[in-house]
Short mmCIF file of C-alpha atoms in Angstrom, two decimals:
data_model
loop_
_atom_site.label_atom_id
_atom_site.label_comp_id
_atom_site.label_asym_id
_atom_site.label_seq_id
_atom_site.Cartn_x
_atom_site.Cartn_y
_atom_site.Cartn_z
CA UNK A 1 18.22 -31.02 44.84
CA UNK A 2 21.50 -32.07 47.47
CA UNK A 3 21.69 -31.42 50.81
CA UNK A 4 24.45 -28.53 50.23
CA UNK A 5 21.92 -26.45 48.42
CA UNK A 6 19.66 -27.28 51.19
CA UNK A 7 21.69 -26.47 53.89
CA UNK A 8 22.57 -23.21 51.82
CA UNK A 9 19.32 -22.19 51.85
CA UNK A 10 18.91 -22.46 55.41
CA UNK A 11 22.32 -20.67 56.18
CA UNK A 12 20.64 -18.05 53.87
CA UNK A 13 17.66 -17.57 55.82
CA UNK A 14 19.40 -17.45 58.95
CA UNK A 15 21.12 -14.46 57.78
CA UNK A 16 18.34 -12.91 56.72
CA UNK A 17 17.07 -13.34 60.12
CA UNK A 18 19.76 -11.51 61.08
CA UNK A 19 19.32 -8.34 58.94
CA UNK A 20 15.74 -8.34 58.30
CA UNK A 21 14.08 -9.50 61.66
CA UNK A 22 13.29 -13.08 59.98
CA UNK A 23 11.42 -15.64 62.35
CA UNK A 24 12.34 -19.01 62.24
CA UNK A 25 10.41 -21.70 63.28
CA UNK A 26 12.46 -22.62 66.61
CA UNK A 27 10.70 -22.50 70.40
CA UNK A 28 13.06 -18.89 70.83
CA UNK A 29 10.14 -17.80 68.75
CA UNK A 30 7.92 -18.31 71.84
CA UNK A 31 10.04 -15.91 74.13
CA UNK A 32 8.01 -12.59 74.65
CA UNK A 33 8.60 -9.11 76.19
CA UNK A 34 7.22 -8.77 79.23
CA UNK A 35 5.36 -5.29 78.32
CA UNK A 36 2.38 -5.83 76.44
CA UNK A 37 -0.30 -3.55 75.12
CA UNK A 38 -3.57 -4.92 76.82
CA UNK A 39 -6.54 -5.03 74.84
CA UNK A 40 -4.77 -4.17 71.31
CA UNK A 41 -6.34 -6.07 68.49
CA UNK A 42 -4.12 -8.34 66.00
CA UNK A 43 -5.48 -7.81 62.19
CA UNK A 44 -4.62 -10.22 60.42
CA UNK A 45 -4.90 -10.09 56.06
CA UNK A 46 -5.71 -13.03 54.79
CA UNK A 47 -4.92 -13.59 50.43
CA UNK A 48 -7.83 -16.10 50.06
CA UNK A 49 -11.54 -15.96 50.91
CA UNK A 50 -13.72 -18.60 53.02
CA UNK A 51 -16.37 -20.68 52.18
CA UNK A 52 -18.79 -19.60 55.11
CA UNK A 53 -18.91 -23.23 56.19
CA UNK A 54 -17.32 -23.82 59.62
CA UNK A 55 -17.12 -27.25 59.74
CA UNK A 56 -13.46 -28.41 59.51
CA UNK A 57 -14.50 -31.64 57.42
CA UNK A 58 -16.45 -29.26 54.75
CA UNK A 59 -13.64 -27.52 52.63
CA UNK A 60 -10.00 -27.87 51.94
CA UNK A 61 -9.88 -24.13 52.30
CA UNK A 62 -6.24 -22.78 53.44
CA UNK A 63 -8.10 -19.31 55.23
CA UNK A 64 -10.59 -21.39 57.09
CA UNK A 65 -7.75 -23.97 58.27
CA UNK A 66 -5.68 -20.27 59.45
CA UNK A 67 -8.71 -19.50 61.34
CA UNK A 68 -8.83 -23.14 62.94
CA UNK A 69 -5.23 -22.84 63.81
CA UNK A 70 -6.19 -19.99 66.23
CA UNK A 71 -9.28 -21.53 67.77
CA UNK A 72 -9.35 -25.36 67.59
CA UNK A 73 -7.55 -27.98 69.56
CA UNK A 74 -5.45 -30.63 68.01
CA UNK A 75 -4.11 -33.72 69.57
CA UNK A 76 -0.81 -33.02 68.38
CA UNK A 77 1.66 -30.55 66.82
CA UNK A 78 3.77 -30.91 63.96
CA UNK A 79 6.65 -28.10 63.29
CA UNK A 80 7.73 -29.55 60.14
CA UNK A 81 11.28 -28.64 60.38
CA UNK A 82 13.11 -29.79 56.97
CA UNK A 83 15.88 -31.05 59.02
CA UNK A 84 13.68 -32.97 61.28
CA UNK A 85 9.88 -33.49 59.38
CA UNK A 86 8.60 -36.22 61.76
CA UNK A 87 8.67 -34.42 64.95
CA UNK A 88 5.74 -34.51 67.01
CA UNK A 89 4.69 -32.65 69.90
CA UNK A 90 1.79 -33.24 72.34
CA UNK A 91 -1.25 -30.79 72.72
CA UNK A 92 -4.73 -32.55 73.89
CA UNK A 93 -3.20 -35.70 73.70
CA UNK A 94 -0.29 -36.64 76.22
CA UNK A 95 0.80 -39.79 74.57
CA UNK A 96 0.79 -42.01 71.45
CA UNK A 97 1.13 -45.78 71.41
CA UNK A 98 1.09 -48.37 69.14
CA UNK A 99 -0.22 -51.68 71.71
CA UNK A 100 -0.64 -53.61 68.40
CA UNK A 101 0.45 -53.24 64.62
CA UNK A 102 -3.45 -52.95 63.90
CA UNK A 103 -4.28 -50.74 67.53
CA UNK A 104 -3.25 -47.33 68.61
CA UNK A 105 -3.71 -46.04 72.34
CA UNK A 106 -4.16 -42.18 72.41
CA UNK A 107 -4.05 -40.68 76.55
CA UNK A 108 -5.97 -37.14 76.23
CA UNK A 109 -5.26 -34.37 78.73
CA UNK A 110 -7.67 -33.66 81.53
CA UNK A 111 -8.86 -30.29 82.39
CA UNK A 112 -9.61 -28.91 78.92
CA UNK A 113 -12.54 -27.34 77.97
CA UNK A 114 -14.78 -26.77 74.64
CA UNK A 115 -15.14 -23.22 74.16
CA UNK A 116 -18.72 -23.43 74.96
CA UNK A 117 -17.85 -25.18 78.47
CA UNK A 118 -18.45 -28.40 77.66
CA UNK A 119 -15.41 -30.38 79.41
CA UNK A 120 -12.97 -32.47 76.24
CA UNK A 121 -12.83 -36.04 76.81
CA UNK A 122 -12.63 -39.28 74.93
CA UNK A 123 -16.18 -39.32 73.53
CA UNK A 124 -15.07 -36.19 71.43
CA UNK A 125 -12.22 -37.81 69.81
CA UNK A 126 -14.22 -40.78 69.01
CA UNK A 127 -16.79 -38.63 67.44
CA UNK A 128 -14.45 -36.70 65.30
CA UNK A 129 -12.21 -39.34 64.27
CA UNK A 130 -15.50 -41.42 63.00
CA UNK A 131 -17.07 -37.94 61.46
CA UNK A 132 -13.87 -37.09 59.82
CA UNK A 133 -13.76 -40.78 58.16
CA UNK A 134 -16.94 -40.53 56.55
CA UNK A 135 -16.57 -40.77 52.63
CA UNK A 136 -19.04 -37.93 52.29
CA UNK A 137 -17.11 -35.51 53.91
CA UNK A 138 -15.61 -33.01 51.05
CA UNK A 139 -12.24 -33.05 53.56
CA UNK A 140 -12.15 -36.83 54.20
CA UNK A 141 -9.13 -36.77 56.80
CA UNK A 142 -8.31 -40.42 57.81
CA UNK A 143 -6.80 -43.33 56.22
CA UNK A 144 -9.85 -45.22 55.44
CA UNK A 145 -13.48 -44.82 55.85
CA UNK A 146 -15.37 -45.16 58.94
CA UNK A 147 -16.69 -48.48 58.62
CA UNK A 148 -12.81 -49.91 58.52
CA UNK A 149 -12.22 -48.19 62.01
CA UNK A 150 -13.52 -49.47 65.85
CA UNK A 151 -13.18 -46.81 67.93
CA UNK A 152 -13.29 -47.43 71.75
CA UNK A 153 -13.36 -45.27 75.31
CA UNK A 154 -12.04 -47.75 77.83
CA UNK A 155 -12.58 -43.94 80.00
CA UNK A 156 -12.95 -40.85 79.59
CA UNK A 157 -9.02 -39.61 79.02
CA UNK A 158 -8.54 -42.86 76.57
CA UNK A 159 -8.85 -43.77 73.19
CA UNK A 160 -8.31 -46.68 71.33
CA UNK A 161 -7.96 -47.13 67.39
CA UNK A 162 -8.44 -50.53 65.65
CA UNK A 163 -7.78 -50.72 62.26
CA UNK A 164 -7.84 -54.57 61.79
CA UNK A 165 -11.35 -54.46 60.02
CA UNK A 166 -9.75 -52.48 57.40
CA UNK A 167 -6.79 -54.20 57.12
CA UNK A 168 -4.23 -51.22 57.35
CA UNK A 169 -1.80 -50.52 60.12
CA UNK A 170 -2.58 -48.36 63.33
CA UNK A 171 0.42 -46.31 62.89
CA UNK A 172 -1.18 -44.04 59.77
CA UNK A 173 -2.86 -41.89 62.40
CA UNK A 174 0.61 -41.12 64.18
CA UNK A 175 1.26 -37.99 61.72
CA UNK A 176 -2.69 -37.60 61.15
CA UNK A 177 -3.25 -36.74 64.99
CA UNK A 178 -1.49 -33.46 63.96
CA UNK A 179 -3.95 -32.36 61.37
CA UNK A 180 -7.89 -32.47 62.00
CA UNK A 181 -9.03 -30.51 64.84
CA UNK A 182 -11.39 -32.01 67.32
CA UNK A 183 -14.90 -31.02 67.45
CA UNK A 184 -17.45 -31.44 70.06
CA UNK A 185 -19.11 -34.90 70.23
CA UNK A 186 -22.56 -32.33 70.58
CA UNK A 187 -21.67 -30.41 67.83
CA UNK A 188 -20.84 -33.39 65.32
CA UNK A 189 -24.14 -35.15 66.41
CA UNK A 190 -26.17 -32.31 65.08
CA UNK A 191 -24.85 -33.40 61.25
CA UNK A 192 -23.33 -31.19 58.62
CA UNK A 193 -26.16 -28.65 59.12
CA UNK A 194 -25.82 -28.01 62.54
CA UNK A 195 -23.42 -26.06 64.43
CA UNK A 196 -20.46 -27.32 62.95
CA UNK A 197 -21.25 -25.40 59.94
CA UNK A 198 -22.50 -22.42 61.55
CA UNK A 199 -19.45 -21.51 63.65
CA UNK A 200 -16.35 -22.95 65.38
CA UNK A 201 -16.22 -24.34 69.03
CA UNK A 202 -12.93 -25.69 70.08
CA UNK A 203 -10.19 -25.68 72.67
CA UNK A 204 -8.21 -23.47 71.31
CA UNK A 205 -6.66 -20.19 72.80
CA UNK A 206 -9.19 -18.22 71.14
CA UNK A 207 -12.73 -17.88 70.24
CA UNK A 208 -14.85 -17.43 67.33
CA UNK A 209 -17.14 -14.65 67.86
CA UNK A 210 -18.92 -13.51 64.96
CA UNK A 211 -18.70 -13.33 61.27
CA UNK A 212 -18.66 -9.47 59.67
CA UNK A 213 -18.59 -9.90 55.66
CA UNK A 214 -14.84 -10.30 55.09
CA UNK A 215 -14.03 -10.34 58.63
CA UNK A 216 -13.79 -13.04 61.02
CA UNK A 217 -13.67 -12.01 64.66
CA UNK A 218 -12.38 -13.88 67.20
CA UNK A 219 -11.58 -13.31 71.25
CA UNK A 220 -8.79 -14.35 73.53
CA UNK A 221 -9.98 -17.66 75.66
CA UNK A 222 -9.49 -17.03 78.94
CA UNK A 223 -9.82 -20.59 80.18
CA UNK A 224 -7.10 -21.98 77.37
CA UNK A 225 -5.70 -24.61 78.99
CA UNK A 226 -2.05 -23.43 78.62
CA UNK A 227 -2.59 -19.54 79.76
CA UNK A 228 -4.99 -16.99 78.77
CA UNK A 229 -3.52 -15.32 75.58
CA UNK A 230 -1.95 -11.74 75.93
CA UNK A 231 -3.60 -10.54 72.76
CA UNK A 232 -7.49 -9.52 73.31
CA UNK A 233 -8.81 -10.28 69.93
CA UNK A 234 -8.03 -11.03 66.28
CA UNK A 235 -9.86 -9.57 63.18
CA UNK A 236 -9.13 -12.06 59.95
CA UNK A 237 -9.71 -10.58 56.85
CA UNK A 238 -10.00 -11.44 53.41
CA UNK A 239 -8.24 -9.35 51.01
CA UNK A 240 -7.41 -10.75 47.65
CA UNK A 241 -4.75 -7.35 46.59
CA UNK A 242 -1.21 -8.09 47.86
CA UNK A 243 -0.09 -4.83 47.50
CA UNK A 244 -3.02 -3.35 49.49
CA UNK A 245 -2.12 -6.05 52.21
CA UNK A 246 1.49 -4.72 51.85
CA UNK A 247 0.26 -0.90 52.22
CA UNK A 248 -2.04 -2.12 54.99
CA UNK A 249 0.93 -3.45 57.41
CA UNK A 250 3.19 0.01 56.33
CA UNK A 251 0.60 1.94 57.54
CA UNK A 252 -0.24 0.70 60.54
CA UNK A 253 -4.13 -0.91 59.49
CA UNK A 254 -2.56 -4.73 59.66
CA UNK A 255 -0.67 -6.76 61.71
CA UNK A 256 0.17 -9.49 59.63
CA UNK A 257 0.06 -10.06 56.12
CA UNK A 258 0.73 -13.34 53.80
CA UNK A 259 1.83 -14.15 50.65
CA UNK A 260 4.05 -11.64 50.10
CA UNK A 261 5.51 -11.20 46.59
CA UNK A 262 9.23 -11.21 46.05
CA UNK A 263 9.59 -7.87 45.50
CA UNK A 264 7.07 -6.99 48.20
CA UNK A 265 10.06 -8.65 50.85
CA UNK A 266 12.71 -6.56 49.46
CA UNK A 267 10.39 -3.30 49.82
CA UNK A 268 9.83 -4.10 53.53
CA UNK A 269 13.36 -5.52 54.61
CA UNK A 270 14.58 -2.06 55.14
CA UNK A 271 11.38 -1.21 57.49
CA UNK A 272 12.97 -0.95 60.80
CA UNK A 273 8.77 -1.30 61.85
CA UNK A 274 8.46 -4.46 60.07
CA UNK A 275 9.77 -8.02 60.29
CA UNK A 276 9.87 -10.42 57.86
CA UNK A 277 8.82 -14.47 58.47
CA UNK A 278 9.95 -16.78 55.86
CA UNK A 279 10.37 -20.66 55.94
CA UNK A 280 9.91 -23.82 53.71
CA UNK A 281 6.79 -24.56 53.56
CA UNK A 282 4.73 -27.78 53.64
CA UNK A 283 2.73 -26.64 50.37
CA UNK A 284 3.99 -27.95 46.89
CA UNK A 285 2.99 -25.72 43.97
CA UNK A 286 1.52 -28.23 41.13
CA UNK A 287 0.44 -28.05 37.48
CA UNK A 288 -2.38 -30.31 37.94
CA UNK A 289 -3.16 -32.21 34.93
CA UNK A 290 -7.35 -33.11 33.75
CA UNK A 291 -6.33 -37.11 33.73
CA UNK A 292 -9.98 -37.67 33.55
CA UNK A 293 -10.24 -35.95 29.54
CA UNK A 294 -8.27 -35.68 26.53
CA UNK A 295 -5.65 -35.26 25.95
CA UNK A 296 -3.95 -35.65 29.43
CA UNK A 297 -6.12 -39.00 30.14
CA UNK A 298 -3.21 -40.41 28.11
CA UNK A 299 0.23 -40.46 30.36
CA UNK A 300 3.07 -40.23 26.93
CA UNK A 301 1.17 -36.43 26.49
CA UNK A 302 1.45 -35.54 30.55
CA UNK A 303 4.91 -36.47 30.40
CA UNK A 304 5.70 -34.62 27.52
CA UNK A 305 4.14 -31.56 29.14
CA UNK A 306 6.73 -32.15 31.72
CA UNK A 307 9.71 -32.48 29.54
CA UNK A 308 8.78 -29.03 28.17
CA UNK A 309 9.00 -27.08 31.47
CA UNK A 310 12.58 -25.76 32.66
CA UNK A 311 11.64 -25.40 36.60
CA UNK A 312 14.82 -23.57 36.86
CA UNK A 313 13.08 -20.42 35.10
CA UNK A 314 10.21 -21.00 37.27
CA UNK A 315 12.55 -20.60 40.45
CA UNK A 316 14.03 -17.40 38.87
CA UNK A 317 10.51 -16.02 38.54
CA UNK A 318 9.90 -16.63 42.37
CA UNK A 319 13.17 -15.31 43.77
CA UNK A 320 12.35 -15.85 47.84
CA UNK A 321 8.80 -17.47 47.37
CA UNK A 322 10.14 -20.49 45.78
CA UNK A 323 11.95 -24.06 46.80
CA UNK A 324 13.55 -26.36 44.77
CA UNK A 325 11.58 -29.73 44.98
CA UNK A 326 11.80 -32.89 42.96
CA UNK A 327 8.92 -34.64 44.29
CA UNK A 328 5.36 -34.48 44.79
CA UNK A 329 5.49 -33.87 48.72
CA UNK A 330 7.35 -31.12 49.92
CA UNK A 331 10.59 -31.59 51.75
CA UNK A 332 8.69 -31.27 55.47
CA UNK A 333 7.25 -34.51 54.26
CA UNK A 334 7.62 -38.13 55.98
CA UNK A 335 9.38 -40.00 53.08
CA UNK A 336 10.70 -37.06 50.98
CA UNK A 337 13.76 -37.66 48.49
CA UNK A 338 14.97 -36.20 45.27
CA UNK A 339 13.78 -38.70 42.78
CA UNK A 340 16.11 -39.62 39.95
CA UNK A 341 13.77 -40.05 37.59
CA UNK A 342 11.63 -36.97 38.04
CA UNK A 343 11.07 -35.53 34.76
CA UNK A 344 13.53 -32.70 33.66
CA UNK A 345 13.64 -29.60 31.49
CA UNK A 346 14.50 -31.94 27.85
CA UNK A 347 12.78 -30.51 24.68
CA UNK A 348 13.93 -33.90 22.76
CA UNK A 349 12.56 -36.32 24.96
CA UNK A 350 9.20 -34.09 24.80
CA UNK A 351 8.93 -34.22 20.67
CA UNK A 352 9.63 -37.94 21.22
CA UNK A 353 6.78 -38.33 23.54
CA UNK A 354 4.45 -36.73 21.28
CA UNK A 355 4.87 -38.40 18.48
CA UNK A 356 4.60 -41.61 20.34
CA UNK A 357 1.20 -40.51 21.58
CA UNK A 358 0.37 -39.95 18.07
CA UNK A 359 0.89 -35.97 18.11
CA UNK A 360 4.11 -34.97 15.90
CA UNK A 361 5.15 -31.92 16.96
CA UNK A 362 1.81 -31.21 18.42
CA UNK A 363 -0.32 -31.73 15.53
CA UNK A 364 -3.69 -32.94 16.36
CA UNK A 365 -3.94 -31.89 20.06
CA UNK A 366 -6.91 -30.12 20.67
CA UNK A 367 -6.94 -26.33 22.11
CA UNK A 368 -6.07 -26.65 25.85
CA UNK A 369 -7.00 -24.16 28.59
CA UNK A 370 -4.53 -23.68 31.70
CA UNK A 371 -6.41 -22.05 34.83
CA UNK A 372 -4.41 -19.97 37.28
CA UNK A 373 -5.26 -17.44 39.92
CA UNK A 374 -4.28 -13.89 41.14
CA UNK A 375 -3.89 -12.35 44.23
CA UNK A 376 -3.49 -15.35 46.17
CA UNK A 377 -0.27 -17.85 45.30
CA UNK A 378 2.72 -15.29 44.71
CA UNK A 379 3.79 -14.93 40.74
CA UNK A 380 1.12 -17.39 39.38
CA UNK A 381 0.59 -14.99 36.31
CA UNK A 382 3.95 -14.55 35.93
CA UNK A 383 5.91 -18.11 35.62
CA UNK A 384 2.19 -18.89 34.20
CA UNK A 385 3.03 -16.90 31.32
CA UNK A 386 6.59 -18.52 31.30
CA UNK A 387 4.76 -22.19 31.59
CA UNK A 388 2.25 -21.32 28.57
CA UNK A 389 5.19 -20.07 26.15
CA UNK A 390 7.33 -23.23 26.73
CA UNK A 391 4.62 -25.39 26.03
CA UNK A 392 3.44 -23.80 22.96
CA UNK A 393 7.01 -23.51 21.95
CA UNK A 394 6.59 -27.23 21.54
CA UNK A 395 3.47 -27.44 19.86
CA UNK A 396 0.94 -27.31 22.88
CA UNK A 397 -1.96 -25.34 21.62
CA UNK A 398 -2.40 -23.75 25.10
CA UNK A 399 -4.09 -20.38 26.58
CA UNK A 400 -3.47 -19.22 29.50
CA UNK A 401 -6.97 -17.78 31.63
CA UNK A 402 -5.97 -15.93 34.81
CA UNK A 403 -8.87 -16.03 37.48
CA UNK A 404 -9.79 -14.10 40.63
CA UNK A 405 -9.72 -16.31 43.62
CA UNK A 406 -13.37 -16.97 43.71
CA UNK A 407 -13.65 -17.91 40.12
CA UNK A 408 -10.51 -20.21 40.11
CA UNK A 409 -11.60 -22.13 43.38
CA UNK A 410 -15.07 -22.56 41.53
CA UNK A 411 -13.19 -24.50 38.51
CA UNK A 412 -10.70 -26.46 40.73
CA UNK A 413 -11.67 -29.90 41.10
CA UNK A 414 -12.93 -32.95 38.95
CA UNK A 415 -16.11 -33.46 38.06
CA UNK A 416 -17.99 -35.75 35.59
CA UNK A 417 -16.76 -35.43 32.11
CA UNK A 418 -13.56 -34.02 33.66
CA UNK A 419 -12.87 -30.33 35.35
CA UNK A 420 -12.95 -27.11 33.93
CA UNK A 421 -9.86 -26.70 31.68
CA UNK A 422 -7.13 -29.30 30.70
CA UNK A 423 -4.29 -27.62 33.62
CA UNK A 424 -4.84 -26.16 36.72
CA UNK A 425 -2.11 -24.32 39.12
CA UNK A 426 -2.63 -25.19 42.75
CA UNK A 427 -0.85 -25.83 45.84
CA UNK A 428 -1.72 -28.32 48.54
CA UNK A 429 -0.78 -27.29 52.14
CA UNK A 430 -1.60 -29.84 54.52
CA UNK A 431 -0.26 -29.31 58.19
CA UNK A 432 1.34 -32.64 59.09
CA UNK A 433 4.28 -34.79 57.55
CA UNK A 434 1.73 -37.46 56.46
CA UNK A 435 2.34 -37.94 52.62
CA UNK A 436 -0.79 -39.65 51.62
CA UNK A 437 -2.85 -36.04 52.65
CA UNK A 438 -1.22 -35.20 49.19
CA UNK A 439 -0.34 -38.75 47.64
CA UNK A 440 -3.55 -40.53 48.47
CA UNK A 441 -5.85 -37.71 48.47
CA UNK A 442 -4.79 -36.54 44.50
CA UNK A 443 -3.93 -39.59 42.98
CA UNK A 444 -6.02 -42.44 44.49
CA UNK A 445 -9.02 -43.50 41.68
CA UNK A 446 -11.47 -43.37 45.53
CA UNK A 447 -10.57 -39.42 46.00
CA UNK A 448 -9.29 -37.90 42.57
CA UNK A 449 -9.98 -34.34 43.48
CA UNK A 450 -8.07 -32.25 41.16
CA UNK A 451 -6.80 -34.64 38.17
CA UNK A 452 -9.69 -37.01 38.07
CA UNK A 453 -7.02 -40.09 38.18
CA UNK A 454 -7.96 -43.56 37.93
CA UNK A 455 -4.98 -45.69 37.18
CA UNK A 456 -4.89 -49.47 38.92
CA UNK A 457 -1.00 -49.13 38.96
CA UNK A 458 -1.29 -45.75 41.25
CA UNK A 459 -4.34 -47.49 43.53
CA UNK A 460 -1.73 -50.52 43.98
CA UNK A 461 1.12 -49.10 45.30
CA UNK A 462 -0.90 -46.47 47.37
CA UNK A 463 -2.41 -49.01 49.31
CA UNK A 464 0.75 -51.34 49.49
CA UNK A 465 2.53 -48.62 50.94
CA UNK A 466 -0.49 -47.55 53.32
CA UNK A 467 -0.55 -51.14 54.25
CA UNK A 468 3.10 -51.18 55.52
CA UNK A 469 3.78 -52.99 58.81
CA UNK A 470 5.89 -50.21 60.36
CA UNK A 471 6.91 -46.85 59.10
CA UNK A 472 10.44 -47.79 58.38
CA UNK A 473 8.56 -50.50 55.68
CA UNK A 474 6.71 -47.66 54.45
CA UNK A 475 9.33 -45.09 54.18
CA UNK A 476 11.00 -47.73 51.90
CA UNK A 477 8.00 -48.38 49.49
CA UNK A 478 7.08 -44.89 49.08
CA UNK A 479 10.85 -43.88 48.25
CA UNK A 480 11.42 -46.74 45.62
CA UNK A 481 8.21 -48.30 44.30
CA UNK A 482 5.37 -45.08 45.29
CA UNK A 483 6.86 -42.37 44.21
CA UNK A 484 8.85 -42.87 41.08
CA UNK A 485 5.97 -44.78 39.56
CA UNK A 486 4.02 -41.10 40.05
CA UNK A 487 7.15 -39.55 38.48
CA UNK A 488 6.33 -42.04 35.63
CA UNK A 489 2.61 -41.83 35.45
CA UNK A 490 2.92 -37.88 36.14
CA UNK A 491 -0.93 -36.96 36.87
CA UNK A 492 0.73 -33.72 38.02
CA UNK A 493 4.07 -31.86 37.91
CA UNK A 494 5.27 -30.75 40.84
CA UNK A 495 6.74 -27.31 40.03
CA UNK A 496 8.26 -26.38 43.45
CA UNK A 497 8.12 -26.04 47.38
CA UNK A 498 6.43 -22.55 48.56
CA UNK A 499 8.15 -20.52 50.72
CA UNK A 500 5.85 -18.67 53.11
CA UNK A 501 6.34 -15.41 53.60
CA UNK A 502 5.12 -13.34 55.95
CA UNK A 503 5.06 -9.39 57.15
CA UNK A 504 4.30 -8.58 60.63
CA UNK A 505 4.11 -5.31 63.00
CA UNK A 506 7.77 -5.55 64.84
CA UNK A 507 6.21 -4.47 68.05
CA UNK A 508 4.06 -7.98 67.62
CA UNK A 509 6.22 -11.23 69.13
CA UNK A 510 5.70 -14.88 70.04
CA UNK A 511 3.82 -15.68 67.22
CA UNK A 512 4.55 -19.31 66.29
CA UNK A 513 3.98 -19.86 62.46
CA UNK A 514 3.62 -23.52 61.20
CA UNK A 515 4.99 -24.61 57.52
CA UNK A 516 1.44 -24.88 56.27
CA UNK A 517 0.76 -21.27 57.17
CA UNK A 518 -1.15 -21.77 60.14
CA UNK A 519 -0.24 -19.95 63.55
CA UNK A 520 -0.25 -20.22 67.36
CA UNK A 521 -1.04 -17.56 68.97
CA UNK A 522 -1.06 -18.08 72.22
CA UNK A 523 1.74 -16.70 73.45
CA UNK A 524 1.93 -13.57 70.55
CA UNK A 525 1.89 -10.29 72.55
CA UNK A 526 2.16 -6.15 71.29
CA UNK A 527 5.15 -4.89 73.08
#
């Protein structure tokens, strides 16, 4: 998409803000009225369930990431605006400085305490980095495993990260500093089955209190280093049905709801008691191919499927909930560009590729299953039916399976012999501009995640961009080599970038919503 189109989107978003209470990501959102309703609970209705394991490295579940946004502290925060995707704001860190290409110095904020009363110090950052880099963690965050790092703490508020053993530059931690929440070294010492798994113990504005069924209960942290929140408590509930979430907001039973359907936005926009928040997100929605089993182990078949899909029709179904994207990362990620070779709708090309792969007109292809979810992402069933029809029209014998969230989550990841089904609809939202949180996570053979892809060419280009000596050089490699190669191999098709749409009680102000859906509620108030 060209710059004019993006400017048009942002202009339209501003206009909607004037007419429907849209809250855009900018510092003005922190301005709050002096009067507040003391003691009122903020009720957040989430579209996704939680796992029950609170260890931040034990899951990739967005709802728990949102809860972590309230309770945990991060070295930095990244607002990730389309016009400035690489902006960094310091939180627990006061500076990040490259001393050498493989050596990063992190200076820390003194006077911060964990919720259990422990002082936040350099030992906690060291333990978090080392634990979060372990290959056995389901959500391994950092660019190399623990043995590739040497982390030292010259004093209680200085951390030195040395990546010389790993052979990759330390600047890779610049964006990742905004992603993994900092855990207590004492908790980490208890191991994956210890305190980390049982509760959240952070430095954030709200404390984890307890789990009551689907309700996660949090309370204001009076010792928060930026000042005690004015909101007394938060009730974070899983409600899988989007209509129920909307009606609960309209009836005053909820304060904030997420993942609105486009028609719900239109319904709520005229309600004087409700504000709408709409922002281009860090999340792309993908059609992931099971590259670890036939027929999508053949890149020609994957290419053919991509050329069968008209993404413009999908955007028409999505309305406000979708934003055009022709890359494997969101436009708010570092190094994004619209790829010239990104596969476009071309039925003739689809048929040529099928014939070249040995499946003329689709003959000989096995029955294919396309897995999607309902109740979490907007319009998945509707655009899933559109994609299924388009694939069938080109000869792909596809059946769409629409699953409730827990069943879909259970089938999501690759496993020996290939994961369930042949194609999976899923988004990937990571609260950092770092592109490797998508690219390396899903397409390098050391991870694989959903696709199960093992491709030496892809591994080589991902290793090359990761090892670039500077961010400028890395950006050039990503844009001229890595991303174009992925567009040729298409282990997944990025369908669009999600637009995060929240609706909230208009008396609630001061909530800062990031493009991954997480929130800073430290300055939130009820007028």
